[in-house]
mmCIF file of C-alpha atoms and ligand atoms in Angstrom:
data_model
loop_
_atom_site.group_PDB
_atom_site.id
_atom_site.type_symbol
_atom_site.label_atom_id
_atom_site.label_comp_id
_atom_site.label_asym_id
_atom_site.label_seq_id
_atom_site.Cartn_x
_atom_site.Cartn_y
_atom_site.Cartn_z
ATOM 1 C CA MET K 1 18.820 -7.317 3.980
ATOM 2 C CA THR K 2 15.416 -9.303 4.387
ATOM 3 C CA ASP K 3 14.643 -12.760 4.833
ATOM 4 C CA PHE K 4 11.554 -12.067 2.602
ATOM 5 C CA SER K 5 11.340 -14.002 -0.818
ATOM 6 C CA MET K 6 10.116 -12.608 -4.256
ATOM 7 C CA ASN K 7 6.495 -15.602 -4.152
ATOM 8 C CA SER K 8 3.992 -13.078 -3.924
ATOM 9 C CA LYS K 9 2.348 -13.857 -1.090
ATOM 10 C CA GLU K 10 5.447 -13.196 0.925
ATOM 11 C CA PHE K 11 4.007 -9.523 0.307
ATOM 12 C CA PHE K 12 0.975 -9.968 2.752
ATOM 13 C CA ARG K 13 3.605 -11.787 4.785
ATOM 14 C CA ALA K 14 6.113 -8.706 5.056
ATOM 15 C CA LEU K 15 3.326 -5.956 5.671
ATOM 16 C CA GLU K 16 1.993 -9.115 9.243
ATOM 17 C CA SER K 17 5.102 -8.122 10.439
ATOM 18 C CA ASP K 18 4.317 -4.349 8.819
ATOM 19 C CA GLN K 19 6.900 -3.954 6.172
ATOM 20 C CA LEU K 20 6.022 -2.814 3.223
ATOM 21 C CA ILE K 21 8.740 -4.617 0.477
ATOM 22 C CA GLY K 22 10.020 -4.443 -3.324
ATOM 23 C CA SER K 23 12.704 -5.330 -5.398
ATOM 24 C CA HIS K 24 15.536 -3.753 -6.587
ATOM 25 C CA CYS K 25 16.890 -4.724 -9.706
ATOM 26 C CA LEU K 26 20.893 -5.259 -9.510
ATOM 27 C CA ASP K 27 21.397 -4.018 -13.002
ATOM 28 C CA CYS K 28 19.975 -1.436 -14.093
ATOM 29 C CA GLY K 29 18.909 0.428 -10.614
ATOM 30 C CA ALA K 30 14.982 0.165 -10.551
ATOM 31 C CA VAL K 31 12.589 -0.787 -7.554
ATOM 32 C CA ALA K 32 9.438 -1.528 -7.959
ATOM 33 C CA THR K 33 6.518 -2.556 -5.270
ATOM 34 C CA PRO K 34 4.978 -5.484 -5.051
ATOM 35 C CA GLN K 35 8.624 -7.150 -5.858
ATOM 36 C CA ARG K 36 9.205 -8.492 -8.783
ATOM 37 C CA HIS K 37 11.493 -11.410 -9.845
ATOM 38 C CA ILE K 38 11.698 -9.741 -13.576
ATOM 39 C CA CYS K 39 12.628 -6.259 -13.683
ATOM 40 C CA PRO K 40 9.598 -4.094 -15.446
ATOM 41 C CA ASP K 41 11.983 -1.549 -16.733
ATOM 42 C CA CYS K 42 14.868 -4.369 -18.274
ATOM 43 C CA LEU K 43 13.437 -7.523 -18.265
ATOM 44 C CA GLY K 44 16.056 -8.889 -16.341
ATOM 45 C CA SER K 45 15.969 -11.145 -13.640
ATOM 46 C CA ASN K 46 19.210 -9.889 -11.269
ATOM 47 C CA THR K 47 16.866 -8.167 -8.449
ATOM 48 C CA GLU K 48 16.685 -8.343 -4.927
ATOM 49 C CA VAL K 49 13.680 -8.332 -2.436
ATOM 50 C CA VAL K 50 14.359 -4.955 -0.272
ATOM 51 C CA THR K 51 12.275 -3.153 2.362
ATOM 52 C CA PHE K 52 11.086 0.157 2.072
ATOM 53 C CA LEU K 53 11.222 2.706 4.601
ATOM 54 C CA GLY K 54 7.268 3.410 4.166
ATOM 55 C CA LYS K 55 7.399 7.146 3.564
ATOM 56 C CA GLY K 56 5.759 9.091 0.701
ATOM 57 C CA LYS K 57 3.597 10.992 -1.057
ATOM 58 C CA LEU K 58 0.049 11.801 -2.622
ATOM 59 C CA MET K 59 0.286 11.663 -5.998
ATOM 60 C CA ALA K 60 -3.637 10.932 -6.466
ATOM 61 C CA TYR K 61 -6.788 9.992 -5.330
ATOM 62 C CA THR K 62 -10.331 9.550 -4.867
ATOM 63 C CA VAL K 63 -12.570 9.007 -2.474
ATOM 64 C CA ILE K 64 -15.190 6.256 -2.909
ATOM 65 C CA TYR K 65 -18.737 6.106 -1.868
ATOM 66 C CA VAL K 66 -19.771 2.338 -3.740
ATOM 67 C CA PRO K 67 -18.175 0.393 -1.610
ATOM 68 C CA SER K 68 -16.006 -3.530 -2.878
ATOM 69 C CA SER K 69 -17.650 -5.818 -1.121
ATOM 70 C CA MET K 70 -14.785 -6.315 0.571
ATOM 71 C CA MET K 71 -14.908 -2.834 1.846
ATOM 72 C CA ALA K 72 -18.899 -2.908 2.462
ATOM 73 C CA GLU K 73 -17.987 -5.875 4.937
ATOM 74 C CA ALA K 74 -15.450 -3.053 6.433
ATOM 75 C CA GLY K 75 -18.658 -1.051 7.356
ATOM 76 C CA TYR K 76 -17.805 1.703 3.696
ATOM 77 C CA ASP K 77 -21.269 3.456 2.049
ATOM 78 C CA ALA K 78 -22.433 6.404 1.212
ATOM 79 C CA ARG K 79 -22.893 7.550 4.792
ATOM 80 C CA ASN K 80 -19.078 6.793 5.704
ATOM 81 C CA PRO K 81 -16.974 6.652 2.001
ATOM 82 C CA TYR K 82 -12.957 5.723 2.175
ATOM 83 C CA CYS K 83 -10.320 7.157 0.257
ATOM 84 C CA VAL K 84 -7.670 5.403 -1.720
ATOM 85 C CA GLY K 85 -4.892 6.828 -3.227
ATOM 86 C CA VAL K 86 -1.457 6.307 -5.352
ATOM 87 C CA VAL K 87 1.361 6.960 -3.197
ATOM 88 C CA ALA K 88 4.856 7.896 -4.717
ATOM 89 C CA LEU K 89 7.499 5.964 -2.329
ATOM 90 C CA GLU K 90 11.342 7.780 -0.636
ATOM 91 C CA GLU K 91 12.323 5.086 -3.080
ATOM 92 C CA GLY K 92 10.549 5.159 -6.178
ATOM 93 C CA PRO K 93 7.819 3.121 -6.942
ATOM 94 C CA LYS K 94 4.545 4.107 -6.836
ATOM 95 C CA ILE K 95 1.005 1.723 -5.236
ATOM 96 C CA SER K 96 -2.311 2.246 -4.029
ATOM 97 C CA ALA K 97 -3.805 1.728 -0.809
ATOM 98 C CA GLN K 98 -6.258 3.457 1.295
ATOM 99 C CA ILE K 99 -5.696 6.549 2.257
ATOM 100 C CA LEU K 100 -6.919 7.461 6.350
ATOM 101 C CA GLY K 101 -6.272 10.640 8.086
ATOM 102 C CA VAL K 102 -7.784 12.856 5.404
ATOM 103 C CA ASP K 103 -11.304 14.728 5.115
ATOM 104 C CA VAL K 104 -13.379 12.359 2.679
ATOM 105 C CA ASN K 105 -16.451 14.379 4.014
ATOM 106 C CA HIS K 106 -14.065 17.604 2.166
ATOM 107 C CA PRO K 107 -12.325 15.944 -0.576
ATOM 108 C CA GLU K 108 -11.343 19.283 -1.540
ATOM 109 C CA ASN K 109 -9.158 19.395 1.276
ATOM 110 C CA ILE K 110 -7.059 16.275 0.364
ATOM 111 C CA LYS K 111 -3.664 18.190 -0.843
ATOM 112 C CA ILE K 112 -1.574 16.340 -3.289
ATOM 113 C CA GLY K 113 1.995 16.117 -2.730
ATOM 114 C CA THR K 114 0.327 15.347 1.402
ATOM 115 C CA GLU K 115 3.234 13.687 3.027
ATOM 116 C CA LEU K 116 2.277 9.925 4.089
ATOM 117 C CA ALA K 117 3.952 7.241 6.440
ATOM 118 C CA MET K 118 3.170 3.754 6.114
ATOM 119 C CA THR K 119 0.158 1.239 8.576
ATOM 120 C CA THR K 120 -1.470 -1.345 8.362
ATOM 121 C CA ILE K 121 -4.999 -2.109 9.005
ATOM 122 C CA ASN K 122 -6.803 -5.758 9.623
ATOM 123 C CA ARG K 123 -9.516 -6.571 7.438
ATOM 124 C CA GLY K 124 -11.440 -9.921 7.645
ATOM 125 C CA LYS K 125 -13.737 -12.062 10.295
ATOM 126 C CA GLU K 126 -11.251 -12.074 13.356
ATOM 127 C CA ASP K 127 -10.114 -16.316 12.759
ATOM 128 C CA HIS K 128 -9.241 -15.147 9.243
ATOM 129 C CA SER K 129 -7.719 -11.337 9.691
ATOM 130 C CA LYS K 130 -4.980 -9.788 7.202
ATOM 131 C CA LYS K 131 -3.327 -6.500 7.860
ATOM 132 C CA TYR K 132 -3.814 -4.792 4.833
ATOM 133 C CA LEU K 133 -1.407 -1.156 3.207
ATOM 134 C CA ALA K 134 -3.274 2.419 4.209
ATOM 135 C CA PHE K 135 -0.845 5.411 4.915
ATOM 136 C CA THR K 136 -2.038 8.055 6.992
ATOM 137 C CA PRO K 137 -0.757 11.385 6.832
ATOM 138 C CA ALA K 138 3.030 11.572 8.306
HETATM 139 ZN ZN1 ZN V 201 16.672 -3.677 -14.061
#
């Protein structure tokens, strides 16, 4: 059980305590992340919030050399690129996040299917710092 709710802000509140949450449909069994009150598969509303193990496999990735403003503030640029990937969680749903601990200078060495574990990274100025989802090779 979890004390998190379907409110979209709760996804980030869960990350603050290093938890990755989603929703589970009690009618058809579908799981999704971030959590959704309406099931994306059967459109029913008989859903509950669940906490995932935070383990998955890399399904797709890209290395970004021209960062968003938030990532530029974090120190990324063409000489210091970062990897973003789509991760298929063990429980089924896919989610995109930054992938840490991979060879961004040799993207050809990053392998689809790599086993990953969730982690979090702090972004933003100290007094407005917030945790974001990321994954590292397990
Ligand atoms: Zn459903």
